Amino acid sequence: MGSADLTGTLPGEIFQTTDIVTSNRVTSMLETLSLEGNSLNGSLPEELFNVATSLRILDLGINDFTGELSENAGNLLQLEQLLLWYNNFDGSIPSTLGSLTLLEIMSLDNNQFNGTMPPEVCNLVTSASNSGGGDAGSLIFLASDCKDDDEEDNMPFVECSCCHSCQ
Protein backbone atom coordinates (compact mmCIF):
# COMPACT_ATOMS: atom_id res chain seq x y z
CA MET A 1 0.00 0.00 0.00
CA GLY A 2 3.01 2.30 -0.20
CA SER A 3 2.34 5.55 -2.08
CA ALA A 4 -1.36 4.78 -2.56
CA ASP A 5 -2.51 8.34 -1.73
CA LEU A 6 -4.07 7.15 1.53
CA THR A 7 -5.19 9.90 3.90
CA GLY A 8 -6.54 10.08 7.43
CA THR A 9 -5.64 8.16 10.55
CA LEU A 10 -4.63 4.53 10.93
CA PRO A 11 -7.61 2.93 12.71
CA GLY A 12 -6.81 0.44 15.45
CA GLU A 13 -9.76 -1.70 14.42
CA ILE A 14 -7.92 -3.01 11.36
CA PHE A 15 -5.53 -4.82 13.68
CA GLN A 16 -8.41 -6.63 15.37
CA THR A 17 -9.70 -8.34 12.22
CA THR A 18 -10.57 -12.02 12.55
CA ASP A 19 -10.69 -14.59 9.74
CA ILE A 20 -14.29 -15.80 9.64
CA VAL A 21 -13.31 -19.32 8.50
CA THR A 22 -10.59 -20.07 11.06
CA SER A 23 -11.47 -17.56 13.82
CA ASN A 24 -7.76 -16.66 13.91
CA ARG A 25 -6.65 -13.08 14.07
CA VAL A 26 -5.54 -12.10 10.59
CA THR A 27 -3.03 -9.64 12.01
CA SER A 28 -1.27 -12.41 13.93
CA MET A 29 -0.01 -13.54 10.51
CA LEU A 30 0.87 -10.07 9.22
CA GLU A 31 4.62 -9.90 8.53
CA THR A 32 4.92 -6.68 6.51
CA LEU A 33 3.04 -3.43 6.89
CA SER A 34 4.25 -0.89 4.35
CA LEU A 35 2.30 2.36 4.17
CA GLU A 36 5.23 4.54 3.13
CA GLY A 37 4.65 7.70 1.15
CA ASN A 38 1.02 8.43 1.95
CA SER A 39 -0.68 11.24 3.87
CA LEU A 40 -1.59 9.27 6.98
CA ASN A 41 -1.70 11.28 10.21
CA GLY A 42 -2.49 11.11 13.89
CA SER A 43 -0.86 8.87 16.44
CA LEU A 44 -0.24 5.17 15.93
CA PRO A 45 -2.93 2.95 17.47
CA GLU A 46 -1.87 0.81 20.43
CA GLU A 47 -3.44 -2.20 18.70
CA LEU A 48 -0.58 -2.11 16.19
CA PHE A 49 1.90 -2.92 18.96
CA ASN A 50 -0.31 -5.30 20.94
CA VAL A 51 -1.87 -7.40 18.17
CA ALA A 52 0.41 -7.36 15.10
CA THR A 53 3.27 -9.06 16.96
CA SER A 54 4.44 -11.14 13.99
CA LEU A 55 5.50 -8.05 12.02
CA ARG A 56 8.97 -8.28 10.50
CA ILE A 57 8.83 -5.01 8.56
CA LEU A 58 7.00 -1.88 9.71
CA ASP A 59 7.41 0.88 7.13
CA LEU A 60 5.41 4.01 7.92
CA GLY A 61 7.93 6.48 6.50
CA ILE A 62 7.03 9.67 4.66
CA ASN A 63 3.64 10.31 6.26
CA ASP A 64 2.35 12.82 8.81
CA PHE A 65 2.10 10.63 11.92
CA THR A 66 2.37 12.55 15.20
CA GLY A 67 2.71 11.91 18.90
CA GLU A 68 5.06 9.82 20.94
CA LEU A 69 6.16 6.36 19.94
CA SER A 70 4.54 3.93 22.38
CA GLU A 71 6.58 1.93 24.88
CA ASN A 72 4.58 -1.02 23.50
CA ALA A 73 6.59 -0.81 20.27
CA GLY A 74 8.94 -3.14 22.16
CA ASN A 75 6.27 -5.86 21.82
CA LEU A 76 7.11 -6.34 18.12
CA LEU A 77 9.77 -8.93 18.91
CA GLN A 78 9.93 -10.32 15.34
CA LEU A 79 10.68 -6.90 13.85
CA GLU A 80 13.70 -6.68 11.52
CA GLN A 81 13.04 -3.23 10.02
CA LEU A 82 11.46 -0.23 11.74
CA LEU A 83 11.12 2.63 9.26
CA LEU A 84 9.45 5.73 10.72
CA TRP A 85 11.47 8.40 8.90
CA TYR A 86 9.91 11.66 7.67
CA ASN A 87 6.97 11.95 10.06
CA ASN A 88 6.25 14.24 13.00
CA PHE A 89 6.80 11.89 15.93
CA ASP A 90 8.01 13.62 19.09
CA GLY A 91 9.07 12.84 22.62
CA SER A 92 11.78 10.44 23.64
CA ILE A 93 12.66 7.19 21.92
CA PRO A 94 11.37 4.30 24.05
CA SER A 95 14.00 2.15 25.76
CA THR A 96 11.79 -0.88 25.03
CA LEU A 97 13.05 -0.78 21.43
CA GLY A 98 16.19 -2.35 22.90
CA SER A 99 14.25 -5.60 23.30
CA LEU A 100 13.93 -5.91 19.50
CA THR A 101 16.95 -8.18 19.16
CA LEU A 102 16.13 -9.19 15.55
CA LEU A 103 16.15 -5.56 14.43
CA GLU A 104 18.62 -4.83 11.63
CA ILE A 105 17.45 -1.41 10.37
CA MET A 106 15.89 1.41 12.39
CA SER A 107 15.26 4.74 10.68
CA LEU A 108 13.80 7.38 13.00
CA ASP A 109 15.26 10.42 11.25
CA ASN A 110 13.41 13.54 10.14
CA ASN A 111 10.99 13.56 13.06
CA GLN A 112 10.86 15.64 16.24
CA PHE A 113 12.29 13.08 18.68
CA ASN A 114 14.39 14.46 21.53
CA GLY A 115 16.47 13.30 24.46
CA THR A 116 19.11 10.61 24.38
CA MET A 117 19.13 7.40 22.37
CA PRO A 118 18.46 4.74 25.01
CA PRO A 119 21.49 2.63 25.91
CA GLU A 120 19.34 -0.46 25.33
CA VAL A 121 19.10 0.52 21.65
CA CYS A 122 22.81 1.38 21.45
CA ASN A 123 23.56 -2.09 22.83
CA LEU A 124 21.93 -3.55 19.70
CA VAL A 125 24.39 -1.52 17.59
CA THR A 126 27.29 -2.71 19.75
CA SER A 127 26.17 -6.30 19.22
CA ALA A 128 26.24 -5.73 15.46
CA SER A 129 29.76 -4.34 15.47
CA ASN A 130 31.00 -7.15 17.71
CA SER A 131 29.53 -9.85 15.48
CA GLY A 132 30.81 -8.39 12.23
CA GLY A 133 27.40 -6.94 11.33
CA GLY A 134 24.66 -8.44 9.23
CA ASP A 135 23.93 -11.32 11.58
CA ALA A 136 20.36 -11.82 12.78
CA GLY A 137 19.79 -9.78 15.89
CA SER A 138 22.28 -7.11 14.86
CA LEU A 139 21.26 -3.50 14.32
CA ILE A 140 23.43 -2.66 11.32
CA PHE A 141 21.82 0.72 10.52
CA LEU A 142 20.44 3.29 12.97
CA ALA A 143 19.37 6.76 11.84
CA SER A 144 17.93 9.50 14.02
CA ASP A 145 17.67 13.28 14.38
CA CYS A 146 21.06 13.91 15.89
CA LYS A 147 22.27 17.45 16.40
CA ASP A 148 24.67 18.86 13.82
CA ASP A 149 27.04 21.69 14.74
CA ASP A 150 25.23 24.13 12.46
CA GLU A 151 21.73 23.46 13.86
CA GLU A 152 20.02 25.89 16.19
CA ASP A 153 20.00 24.88 19.86
CA ASN A 154 16.20 25.16 20.11
CA MET A 155 15.59 22.43 17.51
CA PRO A 156 14.64 19.02 18.93
CA PHE A 157 17.36 16.44 18.55
CA VAL A 158 18.50 13.12 19.91
CA GLU A 159 21.90 12.72 21.50
CA CYS A 160 23.16 9.58 19.83
CA SER A 161 26.65 8.19 20.15
CA CYS A 162 25.74 4.98 18.31
CA CYS A 163 23.82 6.27 15.25
CA HIS A 164 25.14 5.50 11.80
CA SER A 165 23.35 8.49 10.29
CA CYS A 166 22.29 11.80 11.83
CA GLN A 167 19.80 13.93 9.91
XYZ file of C-alpha atoms in Angstrom, residues 16-29:
14
model
C -8.414 -6.634 15.373
C -9.697 -8.343 12.217
C -10.571 -12.023 12.548
C -10.692 -14.589 9.741
C -14.290 -15.803 9.643
C -13.310 -19.321 8.504
C -10.594 -20.067 11.065
C -11.473 -17.558 13.817
C -7.759 -16.660 13.913
C -6.648 -13.076 14.069
C -5.542 -12.101 10.589
C -3.032 -9.643 12.012
C -1.272 -12.406 13.931
C -0.011 -13.545 10.506
